[in-house]
Short mmCIF file of C-alpha atoms and ligand atoms in Angstrom, two decimals:
data_model
loop_
_atom_site.label_atom_id
_atom_site.label_comp_id
_atom_site.label_asym_id
_atom_site.label_seq_id
_atom_site.Cartn_x
_atom_site.Cartn_y
_atom_site.Cartn_z
CA MET A 1 -21.61 -58.40 125.74
CA ALA A 2 -19.21 -56.14 123.54
CA GLU A 3 -15.95 -57.28 122.81
CA SER A 4 -13.38 -56.77 125.64
CA LEU A 5 -11.27 -53.18 125.55
CA ARG A 6 -7.74 -53.79 125.16
CA VAL A 7 -5.28 -51.71 126.81
CA GLY A 8 -1.73 -51.44 126.74
CA ILE A 9 0.33 -49.59 129.60
CA ALA A 10 3.68 -47.65 129.23
CA GLY A 11 4.99 -46.83 132.50
CA LEU A 12 4.68 -49.25 135.45
CA GLY A 13 5.84 -46.68 138.33
CA THR A 14 3.64 -45.12 140.98
CA VAL A 15 1.02 -44.43 138.68
CA GLY A 16 1.24 -47.56 136.07
CA ALA A 17 1.60 -50.23 138.92
CA SER A 18 -1.91 -48.55 140.80
CA VAL A 19 -4.03 -48.69 137.41
CA VAL A 20 -2.93 -52.15 137.17
CA ARG A 21 -3.86 -53.00 140.22
CA VAL A 22 -6.87 -50.97 140.07
CA LEU A 23 -8.14 -52.71 136.80
CA THR A 24 -7.63 -56.01 138.29
CA GLU A 25 -9.39 -55.90 141.89
CA LYS A 26 -12.22 -53.74 140.41
CA ALA A 27 -12.88 -55.55 137.28
CA ALA A 28 -16.20 -56.88 138.30
CA GLU A 29 -17.64 -53.65 138.89
CA LEU A 30 -15.95 -51.89 136.08
CA THR A 31 -17.52 -54.41 133.62
CA ARG A 32 -20.71 -53.92 135.14
CA GLN A 33 -20.32 -50.14 134.70
CA CYS A 34 -18.92 -50.36 131.10
CA GLY A 35 -20.97 -53.41 129.86
CA ARG A 36 -17.45 -54.88 128.50
CA THR A 37 -14.44 -56.29 130.36
CA ILE A 38 -11.25 -54.13 130.49
CA THR A 39 -8.19 -56.42 129.53
CA VAL A 40 -4.46 -55.11 129.96
CA THR A 41 -3.13 -56.86 127.09
CA ALA A 42 0.14 -55.28 126.76
CA VAL A 43 2.89 -53.63 129.09
CA SER A 44 6.00 -51.64 128.46
CA ALA A 45 8.76 -50.11 131.02
CA ARG A 46 12.71 -50.05 131.30
CA HIS A 47 13.40 -52.97 133.57
CA ARG A 48 11.48 -56.08 132.95
CA ASP A 49 12.46 -57.88 136.09
CA LYS A 50 11.18 -55.56 138.59
CA ASP A 51 8.61 -56.53 141.13
CA ARG A 52 5.74 -54.17 140.97
CA GLY A 53 3.41 -55.88 143.40
CA VAL A 54 1.01 -56.53 140.32
CA ASP A 55 0.61 -60.35 138.12
CA LEU A 56 1.73 -59.51 134.72
CA SER A 57 2.44 -62.90 133.87
CA LYS A 58 -0.25 -63.24 130.79
CA VAL A 59 0.49 -59.81 129.53
CA SER A 60 2.89 -59.23 126.54
CA TRP A 61 6.23 -57.07 127.12
CA PHE A 62 7.17 -54.27 125.00
CA GLU A 63 11.01 -53.47 125.12
CA ASN A 64 9.90 -50.07 123.42
CA PRO A 65 6.91 -47.91 124.29
CA VAL A 66 6.38 -46.64 120.70
CA ASP A 67 6.26 -50.40 119.41
CA LEU A 68 3.12 -50.90 121.95
CA ALA A 69 1.86 -47.63 120.98
CA ARG A 70 1.16 -48.86 117.50
CA SER A 71 0.74 -52.88 118.35
CA ASN A 72 -2.39 -54.56 116.95
CA GLU A 73 -2.77 -55.80 120.46
CA ILE A 74 -4.49 -52.84 121.94
CA ASP A 75 -7.11 -50.68 121.68
CA VAL A 76 -6.11 -48.08 124.41
CA PHE A 77 -2.38 -46.66 124.90
CA ILE A 78 -1.80 -45.81 128.60
CA GLU A 79 1.19 -42.98 128.61
CA LEU A 80 2.66 -43.16 132.30
CA ILE A 81 5.90 -42.79 131.59
CA GLY A 82 6.38 -38.98 132.30
CA GLY A 83 8.69 -35.97 130.49
CA ASP A 84 7.82 -33.70 128.08
CA GLU A 85 9.96 -35.14 125.20
CA GLY A 86 11.65 -38.68 124.41
CA PRO A 87 9.36 -41.83 124.69
CA ALA A 88 6.53 -40.19 126.36
CA ARG A 89 5.71 -37.94 123.60
CA ASP A 90 7.12 -40.28 120.86
CA SER A 91 4.48 -43.07 121.94
CA VAL A 92 1.39 -41.06 122.62
CA LYS A 93 1.94 -39.45 118.81
CA ALA A 94 2.50 -42.73 117.38
CA ALA A 95 -0.49 -44.15 119.25
CA LEU A 96 -2.65 -41.49 118.11
CA GLU A 97 -1.63 -41.67 114.40
CA ALA A 98 -2.16 -45.15 114.47
CA GLY A 99 -5.86 -44.75 115.59
CA ARG A 100 -5.52 -45.57 119.06
CA HIS A 101 -7.24 -43.99 122.12
CA VAL A 102 -4.68 -42.42 124.40
CA VAL A 103 -4.98 -41.71 128.35
CA THR A 104 -2.02 -39.64 129.75
CA ALA A 105 -1.46 -38.64 133.19
CA ASN A 106 1.48 -36.20 132.12
CA LYS A 107 1.03 -32.36 132.40
CA ALA A 108 4.55 -31.49 131.14
CA LEU A 109 3.80 -33.18 127.97
CA LEU A 110 0.47 -31.59 127.52
CA ALA A 111 1.73 -28.18 128.44
CA LYS A 112 4.20 -28.45 126.02
CA HIS A 113 2.83 -30.61 123.07
CA GLY A 114 -0.98 -30.59 123.91
CA VAL A 115 -2.48 -28.58 120.87
CA ALA A 116 -0.53 -30.53 118.34
CA LEU A 117 -1.33 -34.04 120.06
CA ALA A 118 -5.19 -32.87 120.22
CA GLU A 119 -5.07 -31.90 116.49
CA ILE A 120 -3.80 -35.49 115.63
CA ALA A 121 -6.46 -37.19 117.92
CA GLU A 122 -9.47 -34.83 116.67
CA LYS A 123 -8.33 -35.89 112.90
CA LYS A 124 -7.98 -39.22 113.79
CA GLY A 125 -11.25 -39.37 115.55
CA VAL A 126 -9.96 -40.82 118.99
CA LEU A 127 -9.71 -39.85 122.21
CA LEU A 128 -6.76 -38.20 124.26
CA ASN A 129 -8.30 -38.09 127.74
CA TYR A 130 -5.95 -36.55 130.65
CA GLU A 131 -8.01 -36.22 133.76
CA ALA A 132 -5.02 -37.12 135.97
CA ALA A 133 -2.71 -34.88 134.52
CA VAL A 134 -4.24 -31.94 136.53
CA ALA A 135 -4.78 -32.04 140.27
CA GLY A 136 -4.54 -36.07 140.08
CA GLY A 137 -7.98 -37.40 141.75
CA ILE A 138 -9.71 -34.22 141.45
CA PRO A 139 -12.25 -34.37 138.23
CA VAL A 140 -11.57 -31.00 137.08
CA ILE A 141 -11.22 -31.52 133.45
CA LYS A 142 -14.55 -33.59 133.21
CA THR A 143 -16.27 -30.55 135.20
CA MET A 144 -14.99 -27.93 132.86
CA ARG A 145 -15.06 -29.40 129.63
CA GLU A 146 -18.46 -31.03 130.20
CA ALA A 147 -20.37 -30.51 133.13
CA MET A 148 -20.05 -26.54 132.67
CA ALA A 149 -21.24 -25.99 129.00
CA GLY A 150 -22.23 -22.73 128.39
CA ASN A 151 -20.61 -20.86 131.36
CA SER A 152 -18.18 -18.12 130.70
CA VAL A 153 -15.19 -18.59 133.02
CA ASN A 154 -13.92 -15.38 134.66
CA ARG A 155 -11.29 -16.85 136.86
CA VAL A 156 -9.75 -20.15 137.61
CA PHE A 157 -7.22 -20.85 140.50
CA GLY A 158 -6.00 -23.60 142.59
CA ILE A 159 -3.80 -25.08 145.02
CA LEU A 160 -2.05 -27.49 142.53
CA ASN A 161 1.14 -28.95 144.21
CA GLY A 162 0.54 -31.11 147.25
CA THR A 163 4.31 -30.52 147.95
CA CYS A 164 4.09 -26.80 148.25
CA ASN A 165 1.08 -26.85 150.26
CA TYR A 166 2.53 -29.72 152.52
CA ILE A 167 5.14 -26.99 153.30
CA LEU A 168 3.12 -24.11 153.96
CA THR A 169 0.69 -26.08 156.09
CA ARG A 170 3.52 -27.31 158.46
CA MET A 171 5.17 -23.72 158.60
CA GLU A 172 2.15 -22.43 159.66
CA ALA A 173 0.93 -24.76 162.11
CA GLU A 174 4.10 -25.42 163.74
CA GLY A 175 6.53 -22.54 163.21
CA LEU A 176 8.96 -24.27 161.37
CA SER A 177 11.76 -23.07 158.96
CA PHE A 178 10.79 -23.63 154.92
CA GLU A 179 14.04 -25.87 154.72
CA ALA A 180 13.12 -27.85 157.66
CA CYS A 181 9.46 -28.45 156.31
CA LEU A 182 11.26 -29.23 152.81
CA LYS A 183 13.56 -31.92 154.40
CA ASP A 184 10.52 -33.80 156.27
CA ALA A 185 8.59 -33.56 152.75
CA GLN A 186 11.50 -35.08 151.34
CA ARG A 187 11.81 -37.72 154.21
CA LEU A 188 7.82 -38.66 153.80
CA GLY A 189 8.06 -38.66 150.04
CA TYR A 190 6.10 -35.77 148.85
CA ALA A 191 9.02 -34.13 147.72
CA GLU A 192 11.59 -35.23 145.08
CA ALA A 193 15.21 -35.43 145.82
CA ASP A 194 15.67 -32.63 143.60
CA PRO A 195 12.40 -30.31 144.50
CA THR A 196 13.07 -27.53 142.61
CA PHE A 197 10.19 -28.10 139.58
CA ASP A 198 7.71 -28.22 142.54
CA ILE A 199 8.83 -25.56 144.86
CA GLU A 200 9.56 -22.96 142.37
CA GLY A 201 6.12 -23.25 140.91
CA ASN A 202 6.88 -24.95 137.48
CA ASP A 203 4.74 -27.99 138.32
CA THR A 204 1.81 -25.84 139.14
CA ALA A 205 2.42 -23.57 136.24
CA HIS A 206 1.92 -26.90 133.78
CA LYS A 207 -1.50 -27.68 135.41
CA LEU A 208 -2.39 -23.97 135.35
CA ALA A 209 -1.70 -23.66 131.62
CA ILE A 210 -4.01 -26.77 130.89
CA LEU A 211 -6.74 -25.41 132.82
CA THR A 212 -6.25 -21.93 131.07
CA SER A 213 -6.73 -23.36 127.57
CA LEU A 214 -9.79 -25.33 128.61
CA ALA A 215 -11.32 -22.12 130.53
CA PHE A 216 -10.60 -19.29 127.84
CA GLY A 217 -10.65 -21.61 124.78
CA HIS A 218 -6.89 -20.14 124.08
CA LYS A 219 -3.89 -22.51 123.09
CA ILE A 220 -2.05 -23.70 125.68
CA ALA A 221 0.95 -21.34 127.00
CA ALA A 222 2.70 -22.79 129.27
CA ASP A 223 5.97 -20.50 128.76
CA ASP A 224 4.02 -17.37 129.37
CA ILE A 225 3.10 -17.68 132.98
CA TYR A 226 4.34 -15.34 135.78
CA LEU A 227 6.35 -17.60 138.30
CA GLU A 228 7.25 -17.30 141.60
CA GLY A 229 8.03 -19.95 144.10
CA ILE A 230 7.79 -20.84 147.78
CA SER A 231 11.58 -20.51 148.77
CA ASN A 232 11.61 -17.37 150.02
CA ILE A 233 8.64 -17.60 152.42
CA THR A 234 9.50 -17.08 155.58
CA GLN A 235 8.28 -17.09 159.35
CA ALA A 236 7.89 -13.30 159.76
CA ASP A 237 5.38 -13.63 156.37
CA ILE A 238 3.33 -16.25 157.74
CA ARG A 239 2.90 -14.81 161.30
CA ALA A 240 2.06 -11.44 159.69
CA ALA A 241 -0.09 -13.01 157.11
CA ALA A 242 -2.15 -14.73 160.15
CA GLU A 243 -2.27 -11.45 162.30
CA LEU A 244 -3.82 -9.61 159.42
CA GLY A 245 -6.41 -12.57 158.79
CA TYR A 246 -4.65 -14.08 155.89
CA ARG A 247 -2.94 -17.38 154.78
CA ILE A 248 -0.09 -17.80 152.62
CA LYS A 249 -1.03 -20.65 149.94
CA LEU A 250 0.74 -20.98 146.19
CA LEU A 251 -1.87 -20.48 143.94
CA GLY A 252 -1.82 -20.89 140.17
CA VAL A 253 -4.32 -18.26 139.01
CA ALA A 254 -5.95 -17.89 135.30
CA GLN A 255 -8.11 -14.59 134.70
CA ARG A 256 -9.61 -12.71 132.09
CA THR A 257 -8.94 -9.13 132.26
CA GLU A 258 -9.75 -6.10 129.58
CA SER A 259 -5.95 -6.50 128.04
CA GLY A 260 -5.92 -10.16 127.78
CA ILE A 261 -5.56 -13.39 130.11
CA GLU A 262 -3.33 -13.36 133.02
CA GLN A 263 -1.78 -16.26 133.76
CA ARG A 264 0.36 -16.41 137.29
CA VAL A 265 1.68 -18.77 139.84
CA HIS A 266 3.12 -17.32 143.07
CA PRO A 267 2.85 -17.33 146.93
CA THR A 268 -0.96 -15.90 147.45
CA MET A 269 -2.44 -14.58 150.33
CA VAL A 270 -6.03 -15.67 150.73
CA PRO A 271 -8.45 -14.78 153.92
CA THR A 272 -8.44 -17.22 156.46
CA ALA A 273 -11.98 -17.64 156.32
CA SER A 274 -12.14 -18.24 152.77
CA VAL A 275 -12.69 -22.32 151.62
CA ILE A 276 -9.50 -22.66 149.83
CA ALA A 277 -7.50 -21.62 152.74
CA GLN A 278 -8.97 -24.77 154.82
CA VAL A 279 -7.01 -26.74 152.27
CA HIS A 280 -4.30 -28.56 153.95
CA GLY A 281 -1.29 -30.80 153.75
CA VAL A 282 -0.98 -32.40 150.14
CA ILE A 283 -4.48 -31.86 149.41
CA ASN A 284 -5.22 -29.97 145.90
CA ALA A 285 -8.01 -27.64 145.04
CA VAL A 286 -9.55 -26.03 142.29
CA ALA A 287 -12.00 -22.87 142.24
CA ILE A 288 -13.52 -22.20 138.94
CA GLU A 289 -15.58 -18.84 138.67
CA THR A 290 -18.29 -18.34 136.07
CA ASP A 291 -21.01 -15.96 134.99
CA ILE A 292 -23.87 -19.02 135.35
CA LEU A 293 -22.34 -21.27 138.06
CA GLY A 294 -20.66 -18.74 140.53
CA GLU A 295 -17.76 -20.02 142.47
CA LEU A 296 -17.36 -23.67 142.27
CA LEU A 297 -14.53 -25.35 144.38
CA LEU A 298 -13.33 -29.07 144.14
CA SER A 299 -10.85 -30.11 146.68
CA GLY A 300 -9.56 -33.65 147.06
CA PRO A 301 -6.03 -35.64 146.73
CA GLY A 302 -3.98 -34.45 144.15
CA ALA A 303 -1.25 -36.70 143.65
CA GLY A 304 -0.15 -40.47 145.03
CA GLY A 305 -0.63 -43.66 142.87
CA ASN A 306 -4.16 -44.85 144.46
CA ALA A 307 -5.80 -41.05 143.51
CA THR A 308 -4.04 -40.73 140.17
CA ALA A 309 -5.21 -44.48 139.28
CA SER A 310 -8.79 -43.44 139.80
CA ALA A 311 -8.50 -40.58 137.31
CA VAL A 312 -6.59 -42.81 134.47
CA VAL A 313 -9.28 -45.77 135.27
CA GLY A 314 -11.96 -42.96 134.92
CA ASP A 315 -10.51 -42.25 131.66
CA ILE A 316 -10.28 -45.63 130.45
CA ALA A 317 -14.00 -46.50 131.68
CA ASP A 318 -14.81 -43.80 129.38
CA ILE A 319 -13.18 -44.83 126.50
CA ALA A 320 -14.81 -48.60 127.54
CA LYS A 321 -18.55 -47.05 127.33
CA SER A 322 -18.07 -44.93 124.10
CA ARG A 323 -19.27 -46.46 120.85
CA PRO A 324 -17.52 -47.25 117.44
CA GLY A 325 -18.34 -44.40 114.94
CA PHE A 326 -19.51 -42.13 117.77
CA GLN A 327 -18.02 -38.67 117.42
CA HIS A 328 -15.57 -37.45 120.12
CA GLY A 329 -15.89 -33.89 121.54
CA PRO A 330 -12.53 -32.12 121.25
CA VAL A 331 -9.68 -32.53 123.36
CA PHE A 332 -9.49 -29.14 125.28
CA GLY A 333 -12.97 -28.48 124.70
CA ARG A 334 -13.05 -26.79 121.54
CA PRO A 335 -11.40 -28.13 118.24
CA ALA A 336 -7.65 -27.74 118.78
CA LYS A 337 -7.42 -25.94 115.24
CA GLU A 338 -9.86 -22.96 116.57
CA LEU A 339 -8.29 -22.63 120.01
CA LYS A 340 -7.28 -18.69 119.67
CA PRO A 341 -3.65 -17.57 119.90
CA TYR A 342 -3.25 -16.89 123.52
CA LYS A 343 -3.40 -13.35 124.47
CA LYS A 344 -1.15 -12.61 127.55
CA ALA A 345 -1.88 -9.59 130.05
CA GLN A 346 0.70 -7.95 131.15
CA MET A 347 1.96 -8.44 134.82
CA ARG A 348 2.70 -4.70 135.21
CA SER A 349 -1.20 -4.25 134.97
CA HIS A 350 -2.34 -6.61 137.26
CA ALA A 351 -4.80 -5.13 139.55
CA GLY A 352 -5.06 -6.46 143.18
CA GLY A 353 -4.46 -5.85 146.94
CA TYR A 354 -0.54 -6.11 148.05
CA PHE A 355 1.25 -7.23 151.23
CA ILE A 356 4.55 -5.65 151.63
CA ARG A 357 7.19 -6.37 154.09
CA LEU A 358 9.76 -4.14 155.02
CA THR A 359 12.69 -4.65 157.19
CA VAL A 360 14.02 -1.18 157.61
CA HIS A 361 16.74 1.14 159.52
CA ASP A 362 15.31 2.23 162.92
CA ARG A 363 15.37 5.68 162.07
CA VAL A 364 13.64 8.80 162.35
CA GLY A 365 11.36 9.47 159.49
CA VAL A 366 11.38 6.05 157.70
CA PHE A 367 7.86 5.39 158.48
CA ALA A 368 6.93 8.46 157.07
CA SER A 369 9.44 8.29 153.86
CA VAL A 370 7.58 4.80 153.06
CA ALA A 371 4.14 6.17 153.65
CA LYS A 372 5.02 9.20 151.41
CA ARG A 373 6.38 6.59 148.30
CA MET A 374 3.07 4.65 148.39
CA ALA A 375 1.21 8.03 148.19
CA ASP A 376 3.60 9.41 145.50
CA ASN A 377 2.61 5.97 143.43
CA ASP A 378 -1.33 6.53 144.48
CA ILE A 379 -1.43 3.47 146.32
CA SER A 380 -4.09 3.78 149.08
CA LEU A 381 -3.20 1.96 152.25
CA GLU A 382 -5.59 -0.13 154.29
CA SER A 383 -3.03 -0.76 156.87
CA ILE A 384 0.38 0.29 157.77
CA VAL A 385 1.94 -1.24 161.18
CA GLN A 386 5.29 -0.85 162.55
CA HIS A 387 7.09 -3.22 165.13
CA ALA A 388 10.13 -4.39 166.23
CA VAL A 389 11.71 -7.40 164.74
CA GLY A 390 12.71 -8.80 168.05
CA PRO A 391 14.71 -7.65 171.38
CA GLU A 392 17.93 -8.92 169.79
CA THR A 393 17.58 -6.52 166.47
CA VAL A 394 16.63 -3.35 167.97
CA ASP A 395 18.34 -1.47 165.38
CA LYS A 396 15.87 -3.00 162.65
CA LYS A 397 12.04 -2.46 162.72
CA THR A 398 9.68 -4.23 160.33
CA VAL A 399 7.01 -2.63 158.63
CA ILE A 400 3.91 -4.15 157.23
CA LEU A 401 1.66 -2.52 154.60
CA VAL A 402 -1.53 -3.83 153.33
CA THR A 403 -2.55 -2.06 150.23
CA HIS A 404 -6.40 -1.43 148.91
CA GLU A 405 -6.41 -2.91 145.12
CA THR A 406 -3.49 -1.12 143.33
CA THR A 407 -1.47 -2.50 140.35
CA GLU A 408 1.79 -4.32 140.02
CA ALA A 409 3.21 -1.56 138.17
CA ALA A 410 2.55 1.22 141.16
CA VAL A 411 3.61 -1.41 143.82
CA ARG A 412 7.08 -2.08 142.08
CA LYS A 413 7.69 1.49 141.52
CA ALA A 414 6.89 2.33 145.28
CA VAL A 415 9.27 -0.72 146.38
CA GLU A 416 11.96 0.34 143.97
CA ALA A 417 11.83 4.27 145.67
CA ILE A 418 11.88 2.76 148.85
CA THR A 419 14.86 0.78 148.26
CA LYS A 420 16.83 3.74 146.53
CA ASP A 421 15.68 5.80 149.34
CA GLY A 422 18.42 3.45 151.39
CA HIS A 423 16.01 2.67 154.22
CA LEU A 424 15.70 -1.11 153.73
CA THR A 425 18.23 -3.88 155.74
CA ASP A 426 17.10 -6.80 153.78
CA LYS A 427 15.01 -7.00 150.44
CA ALA A 428 11.68 -6.05 150.40
CA GLN A 429 8.96 -9.00 150.56
CA VAL A 430 5.74 -8.22 148.06
CA ILE A 431 2.82 -11.07 148.29
CA ARG A 432 -0.04 -10.98 146.35
CA ILE A 433 -3.64 -10.80 147.92
CA GLU A 434 -6.21 -12.77 146.06
CA ARG A 435 -10.14 -12.44 146.43
CA ALA A 436 -11.23 -15.77 147.49
CA GLY A 437 -15.14 -17.15 148.71
N1 LIG B 501 3.31 -39.99 141.03
C1 LIG B 501 1.97 -39.33 140.96
O1 LIG B 501 1.35 -38.95 142.11
C2 LIG B 501 1.33 -38.46 139.80
C3 LIG B 501 0.44 -37.70 140.07
C4 LIG B 501 -0.40 -37.62 139.03
C5 LIG B 501 0.36 -37.55 137.66
N2 LIG B 501 1.50 -38.14 137.39
C6 LIG B 501 2.45 -38.22 136.21
O2 LIG B 501 2.38 -39.55 135.82
C7 LIG B 501 3.69 -39.99 134.95
C8 LIG B 501 3.86 -41.06 135.91
O3 LIG B 501 4.47 -40.86 136.84
P1 LIG B 501 4.85 -41.80 138.36
O4 LIG B 501 5.16 -41.30 139.14
O5 LIG B 501 4.30 -43.23 138.03
O6 LIG B 501 6.51 -41.76 137.43
P2 LIG B 501 7.44 -43.34 138.09
O7 LIG B 501 6.94 -43.92 139.33
O8 LIG B 501 8.91 -42.60 137.66
O9 LIG B 501 7.16 -44.39 136.69
C9 LIG B 501 7.83 -43.94 135.78
C10 LIG B 501 7.49 -45.09 134.85
O10 LIG B 501 7.95 -45.05 133.56
C11 LIG B 501 8.99 -46.07 132.73
N3 LIG B 501 9.90 -45.76 131.85
C12 LIG B 501 10.76 -44.66 132.21
N4 LIG B 501 11.54 -44.54 131.03
C13 LIG B 501 10.75 -45.46 130.09
C14 LIG B 501 10.84 -45.90 128.82
N5 LIG B 501 11.94 -44.99 128.15
N6 LIG B 501 10.29 -46.69 128.33
C15 LIG B 501 9.36 -47.43 128.94
N7 LIG B 501 9.27 -46.98 130.19
C16 LIG B 501 9.83 -46.19 130.76
C17 LIG B 501 9.64 -46.57 134.67
O11 LIG B 501 10.17 -47.92 134.03
P3 LIG B 501 10.95 -48.70 135.36
O12 LIG B 501 9.81 -49.01 136.64
O13 LIG B 501 11.21 -49.85 134.88
O14 LIG B 501 12.13 -47.69 135.81
C18 LIG B 501 8.92 -46.34 135.27
O15 LIG B 501 7.59 -47.68 135.43
C19 LIG B 501 4.11 -38.73 135.40
O16 LIG B 501 3.86 -38.01 133.86
C20 LIG B 501 3.86 -37.61 135.95
O17 LIG B 501 3.77 -36.57 135.87
C21 LIG B 501 1.99 -38.54 138.90
#
């Protein structure tokens, strides 16, 4: 049998401790599958005495993850600290430069420094595996990088943040407010004490940026993503969506267009009958649309110790199975030096259907004026419906418009004109409609 693969793990929190546990509990099965044993030889975290529910008595302890990354005691460095700078970046860079394979679950790090790190890995001939960084346990990286060779991707989109999907699912199922669902998500441990990063779409954007690079062969451009979170989604939107045959999901979407690549994260109306609309709660899903395969949808647990550890252990097993001297495939599907510069499509030229909810003064002529502003901007309407918001607000009416395919620029101009006309009592709500099978 080949020599044991020696693993060093930096970060022993939710994911790190689960990885140690899975490697211990599944040792015999992993040995059979990989043809060699996998041994955790060294670890690093901040608090040495913390009980992590795993036996670390025979494992070397490193105060500094960078020292662990360079240590001769390991063949593979596993980074499970988190953060896009500091110890995570320093240790991954040090490990790659020292010729160690690296496995990480850190989307923030890859979104910011992925291409530079991939260049080092490729120069050194080592692997930089990151299956757990996007959609947790769902094997989307391997699927896109390996199983879809030869396919040209047209669009990749997904539900990439379990916290947002949990909140939207409960808002719809139970008629609760955004704030009430967020509180419950925090109580149940699905949302952080400071949930901004999740609910404003930044976490989805990090994962989308990695998928975009894999899909289209561009450099990662996480700062060039159109971003809108879910905090302004109300029951009025959820109910109107349901009446119209849609469900609201926070999607990350990357799409090839004539003017470049669109990358956008925003609340999206998807047809209630579509497969992605059936993805509820903390579950994640990624849809990939290609010329050869058509549309593929992968769905499963996107976070949590076990699901994330499953992806990390899969990455470690791939390294255990690889043979010395074997030339490894490029980190983002194409050699990092050959990734094209990102060509951004302007959001204003985004084409699609739109849902527009207007709360207007109950005056004669408002309805006709709204319809005229749409026509002025060449927006063709699939439907326009008017009804009172409720008996207590008889002076206000809600007008809900659904457009046929139009452009973002036209919708923005029309809404601006309607706002200037002075008919609105509240800010207009605009939600994009996404085609989904
Ligand atoms: N949790 C999930 O469901 C999930 C899913 C997908 C991806 N991820 C990614 O996985 C990574 C880890 O997430 P997590 O949820 O496991 O985080 P976590 O529970 O907060 O654990 C972080 C670990 O890093 C250690 N650490 C922090 N600073 C350190 C330093 N300077 N030197 C050494 N160790 C240090 C901490 O040590 P102490 O324990 O001693 O404080 C802790 O063990 C992140 O990149 C995250 O984005 C997480």
